[in-house]
Coordinates of C-alpha atoms and ligand atoms in Angstrom, one line a residue:
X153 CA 14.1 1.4 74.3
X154 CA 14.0 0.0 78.0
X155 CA 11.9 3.0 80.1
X156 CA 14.6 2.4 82.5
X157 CA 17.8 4.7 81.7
X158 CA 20.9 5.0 83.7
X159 CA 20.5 8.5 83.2
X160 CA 17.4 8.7 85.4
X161 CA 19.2 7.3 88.0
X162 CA 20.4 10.6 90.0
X163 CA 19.5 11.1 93.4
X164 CA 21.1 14.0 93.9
X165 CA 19.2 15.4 91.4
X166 CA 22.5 17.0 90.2
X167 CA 21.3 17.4 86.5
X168 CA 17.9 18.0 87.3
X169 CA 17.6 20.7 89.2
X170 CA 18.7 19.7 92.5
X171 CA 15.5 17.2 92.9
X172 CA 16.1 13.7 93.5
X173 CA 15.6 11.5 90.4
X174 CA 15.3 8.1 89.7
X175 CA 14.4 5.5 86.9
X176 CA 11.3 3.8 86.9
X177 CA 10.8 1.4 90.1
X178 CA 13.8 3.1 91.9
X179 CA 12.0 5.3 94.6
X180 CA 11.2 3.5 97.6
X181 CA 7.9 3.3 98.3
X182 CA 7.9 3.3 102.0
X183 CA 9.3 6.7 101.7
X184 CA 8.2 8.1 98.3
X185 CA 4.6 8.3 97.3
X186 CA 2.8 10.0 94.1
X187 CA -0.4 12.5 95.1
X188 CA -2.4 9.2 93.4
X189 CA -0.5 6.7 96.0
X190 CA -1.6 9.0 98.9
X191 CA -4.7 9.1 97.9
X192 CA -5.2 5.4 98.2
X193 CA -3.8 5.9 101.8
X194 CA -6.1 8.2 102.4
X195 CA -3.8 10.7 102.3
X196 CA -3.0 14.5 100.8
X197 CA 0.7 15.9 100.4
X198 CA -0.2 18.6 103.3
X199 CA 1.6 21.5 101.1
X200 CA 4.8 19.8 101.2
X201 CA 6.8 20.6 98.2
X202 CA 8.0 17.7 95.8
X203 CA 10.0 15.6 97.4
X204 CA 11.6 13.8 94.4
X205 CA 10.2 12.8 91.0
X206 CA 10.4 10.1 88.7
X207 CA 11.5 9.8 85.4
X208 CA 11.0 7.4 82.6
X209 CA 10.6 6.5 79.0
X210 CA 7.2 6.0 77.8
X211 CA 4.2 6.9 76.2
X212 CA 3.3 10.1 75.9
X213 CA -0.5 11.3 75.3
X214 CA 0.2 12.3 71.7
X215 CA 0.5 8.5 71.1
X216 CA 4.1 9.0 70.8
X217 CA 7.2 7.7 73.1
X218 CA 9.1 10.2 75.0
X219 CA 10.3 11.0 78.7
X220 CA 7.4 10.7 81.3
X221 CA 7.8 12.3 84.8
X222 CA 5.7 11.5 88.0
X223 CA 6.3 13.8 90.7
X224 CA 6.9 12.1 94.5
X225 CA 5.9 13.1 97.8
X226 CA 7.3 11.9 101.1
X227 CA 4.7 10.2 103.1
X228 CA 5.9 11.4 106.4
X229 CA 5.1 14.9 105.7
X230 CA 1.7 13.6 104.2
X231 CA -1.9 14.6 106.2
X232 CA -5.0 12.7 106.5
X233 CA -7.3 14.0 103.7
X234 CA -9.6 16.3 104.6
X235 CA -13.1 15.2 105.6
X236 CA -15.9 17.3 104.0
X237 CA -17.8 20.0 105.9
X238 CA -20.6 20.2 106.7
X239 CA -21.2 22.7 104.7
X240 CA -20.0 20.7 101.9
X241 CA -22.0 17.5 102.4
X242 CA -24.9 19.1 102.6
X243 CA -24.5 21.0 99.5
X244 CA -23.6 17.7 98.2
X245 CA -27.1 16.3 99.6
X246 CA -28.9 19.3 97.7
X247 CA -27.8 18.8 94.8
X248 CA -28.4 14.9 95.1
X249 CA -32.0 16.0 95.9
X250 CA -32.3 17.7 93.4
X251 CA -31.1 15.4 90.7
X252 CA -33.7 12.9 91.9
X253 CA -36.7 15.4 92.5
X254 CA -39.2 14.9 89.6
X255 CA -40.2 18.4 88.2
X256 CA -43.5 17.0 86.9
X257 CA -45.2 16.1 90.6
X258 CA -42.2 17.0 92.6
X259 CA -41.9 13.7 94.9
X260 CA -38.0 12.6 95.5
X261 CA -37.8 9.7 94.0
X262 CA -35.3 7.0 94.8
X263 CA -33.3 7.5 91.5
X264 CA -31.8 9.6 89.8
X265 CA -34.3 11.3 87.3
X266 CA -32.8 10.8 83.6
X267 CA -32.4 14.5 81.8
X268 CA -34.1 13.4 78.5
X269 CA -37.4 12.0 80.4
X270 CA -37.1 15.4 82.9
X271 CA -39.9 13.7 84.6
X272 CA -40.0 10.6 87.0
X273 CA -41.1 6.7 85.7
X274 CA -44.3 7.2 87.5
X275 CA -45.7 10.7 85.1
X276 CA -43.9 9.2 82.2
X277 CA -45.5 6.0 82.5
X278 CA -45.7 4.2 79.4
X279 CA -44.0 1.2 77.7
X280 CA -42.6 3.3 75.5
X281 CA -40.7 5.3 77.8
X282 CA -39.8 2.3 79.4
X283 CA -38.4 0.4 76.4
X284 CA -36.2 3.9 75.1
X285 CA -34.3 3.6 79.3
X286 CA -33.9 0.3 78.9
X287 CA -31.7 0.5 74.9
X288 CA -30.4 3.8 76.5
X289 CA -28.9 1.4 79.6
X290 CA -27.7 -1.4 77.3
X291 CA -25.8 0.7 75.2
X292 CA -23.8 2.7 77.4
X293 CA -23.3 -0.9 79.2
X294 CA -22.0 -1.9 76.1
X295 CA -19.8 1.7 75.9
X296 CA -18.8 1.3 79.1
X297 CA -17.4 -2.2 78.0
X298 CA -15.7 -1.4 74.9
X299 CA -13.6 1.9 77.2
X300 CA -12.7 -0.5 80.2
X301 CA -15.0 2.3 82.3
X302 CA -16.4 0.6 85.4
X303 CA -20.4 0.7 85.4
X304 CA -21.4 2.3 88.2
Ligands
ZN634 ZN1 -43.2 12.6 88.7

């Protein structure tokens, strides 16, 4: 079945609840943005409410087909996204600290200290340690690789 119905087409939203509906690839962009395309922009839906939505035939997450709906936003209601505060950066910047503080001789280290050493390179010098971080790094490389996931 094409994922683009006739019966998606309805921008009146007249079967749908009154919300503006259309088939896959029918909204205009220049108007119509999901949260997702915002974001991309830099942008948040400010508390508007859902402008329109989009309807389509597709895959489902239970691995089966079935009627998929993205929900639109109109961009010029959209806000600039938030910076963080303050507040929140430096919270951020703690807990960044933290994650790279060895427990063992407490220097901040430049990276991140691994959970299953729980101490930096330097206390847990040895070839050993070294040679268990370095399979640990190639295999979730090789994860990463086999689920698509960007490595960091
Ligand atoms: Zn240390």
């Amino acid at each position: 079945m094409s994922r683009i119905l006739a019966a998606f087409m309805d921008p009146a939203g007249v079967n749908h609840g009154g919300l503006p509906t259309t088939h896959w690839g029918g909204a205009d962009r220049e108007v119509y943005a999901t949260r997702r395309q915002l974001a991309l922009d830099g942008l948040q839906p400010n508390r508007q409410p859902i402008a329109a939505q989009i309807v389509w035939w597709g895959v489902t997450g239970r691995g089966g087909y079935g009627e998929r709906v993205a929900f639109l936003y109109r961009r010029d209601l959209a806000a600039p996204k938030r910076p963080a505060t303050p507040a929140q950066l430096a919270a951020l910047e703690k807990a960044n600290r933290a994650r790279r503080t060895c427990s063992t001789c407490t220097v901040v280290q430049t990276y991140v200290i691994p959970r299953w050493l729980g101490e930096c390179f330097a206390c847990h010098a040895s070839d050993e340690a070294w040679a268990d971080y370095q399979a640990r790094e190639a295999r979730e490389n090789a994860t990463d690789r086999l689920t698509g996931r960007e490595a960091a």
